[in-house]
């Protein structure tokens, strides 16, 4: 690659990175001013591309009272490519790998993978954001996808629990044990975990039109993501070269 091409490539990457930072800054502000029940987010002071997430187990589920911390990492060309989520504490779940990595359709690249069993509309697209991602994760906690599990043993155990109507409670006992362990983490962090539905649901005042800056509803020129076509072409080429597919 000649020097001119190198310069153009670096400028494109820089523009994409700056656009991602602006988008993430807006999303973070929106989540802090208008929080959503079930989770809190904090951006790394030194790196906007790394966020710490605290997920609270939904009331009325096995995960009720749980406090699950995770790291959300964003690529430099976000939102054209999906972030990744890794749990920091133990989570026994069909869609969580033993190392904590989460496997969920919404975070899978939009490449053509007929063997995955996923529809293209179920995979990542640039209209998604942190809010929709984390709400999907909270839903997944209680309703796992057992058709393509990341943890086969947890998937088998979950199906036995469901099919037995709760009589085979090995899965439930393991989850509750981890929920209890997570409470210790909450105490260390000085966090009061919501237990009841009333505590879990956050009541916020309706946003005015001037406040509606969360997500991607603003004029595209405001975000200035850089050259969108270059980002998408580069992403597609990388996906083809690496054979990206399901986690």
CSV table of N, CA, C and O in Angstrom, one decimal, residues 2 68 94 115 135 146 167 179 217 220 233 247:
chain,number,residue,atom,x,y,z
A,2,UNK,N,0.6,2.2,-0.9
A,2,UNK,CA,1.4,3.4,-1.0
A,2,UNK,C,1.1,4.4,0.1
A,2,UNK,O,0.1,4.2,0.9
A,68,UNK,N,-25.5,-9.1,38.4
A,68,UNK,CA,-24.5,-9.6,37.5
A,68,UNK,C,-23.8,-8.5,36.7
A,68,UNK,O,-24.4,-7.7,36.0
A,94,UNK,N,-27.7,-21.3,29.5
A,94,UNK,CA,-27.5,-22.0,28.2
A,94,UNK,C,-26.8,-21.1,27.1
A,94,UNK,O,-26.1,-21.6,26.2
A,115,UNK,N,-26.1,-22.0,8.4
A,115,UNK,CA,-26.0,-23.1,9.4
A,115,UNK,C,-26.3,-22.7,10.8
A,115,UNK,O,-26.4,-23.5,11.7
A,135,UNK,N,-31.8,-4.8,27.2
A,135,UNK,CA,-33.2,-5.3,27.4
A,135,UNK,C,-33.3,-6.8,26.8
A,135,UNK,O,-34.0,-7.6,27.4
A,146,UNK,N,-32.3,-22.4,23.5
A,146,UNK,CA,-31.7,-23.7,23.7
A,146,UNK,C,-31.4,-24.4,22.4
A,146,UNK,O,-30.9,-25.5,22.3
A,167,UNK,N,-39.8,-30.1,38.8
A,167,UNK,CA,-39.5,-31.2,39.7
A,167,UNK,C,-38.0,-31.6,39.7
A,167,UNK,O,-37.4,-31.9,40.7
A,179,UNK,N,-27.0,-16.6,42.2
A,179,UNK,CA,-27.7,-15.4,42.6
A,179,UNK,C,-27.3,-14.9,44.0
A,179,UNK,O,-27.0,-13.8,44.3
A,217,UNK,N,-32.1,8.9,16.6
A,217,UNK,CA,-33.2,9.6,16.1
A,217,UNK,C,-32.8,11.0,15.6
A,217,UNK,O,-33.5,11.7,14.9
A,220,UNK,N,-28.6,12.6,10.8
A,220,UNK,CA,-27.4,11.8,10.6
A,220,UNK,C,-26.2,12.7,10.5
A,220,UNK,O,-25.1,12.3,10.9
A,233,UNK,N,-18.2,-1.5,3.7
A,233,UNK,CA,-17.4,-2.3,2.8
A,233,UNK,C,-16.2,-3.0,3.5
A,233,UNK,O,-16.0,-4.2,3.4
A,247,UNK,N,-21.1,-17.0,17.4
A,247,UNK,CA,-20.1,-17.2,18.4
A,247,UNK,C,-20.0,-18.7,18.8
A,247,UNK,O,-21.0,-19.4,18.8
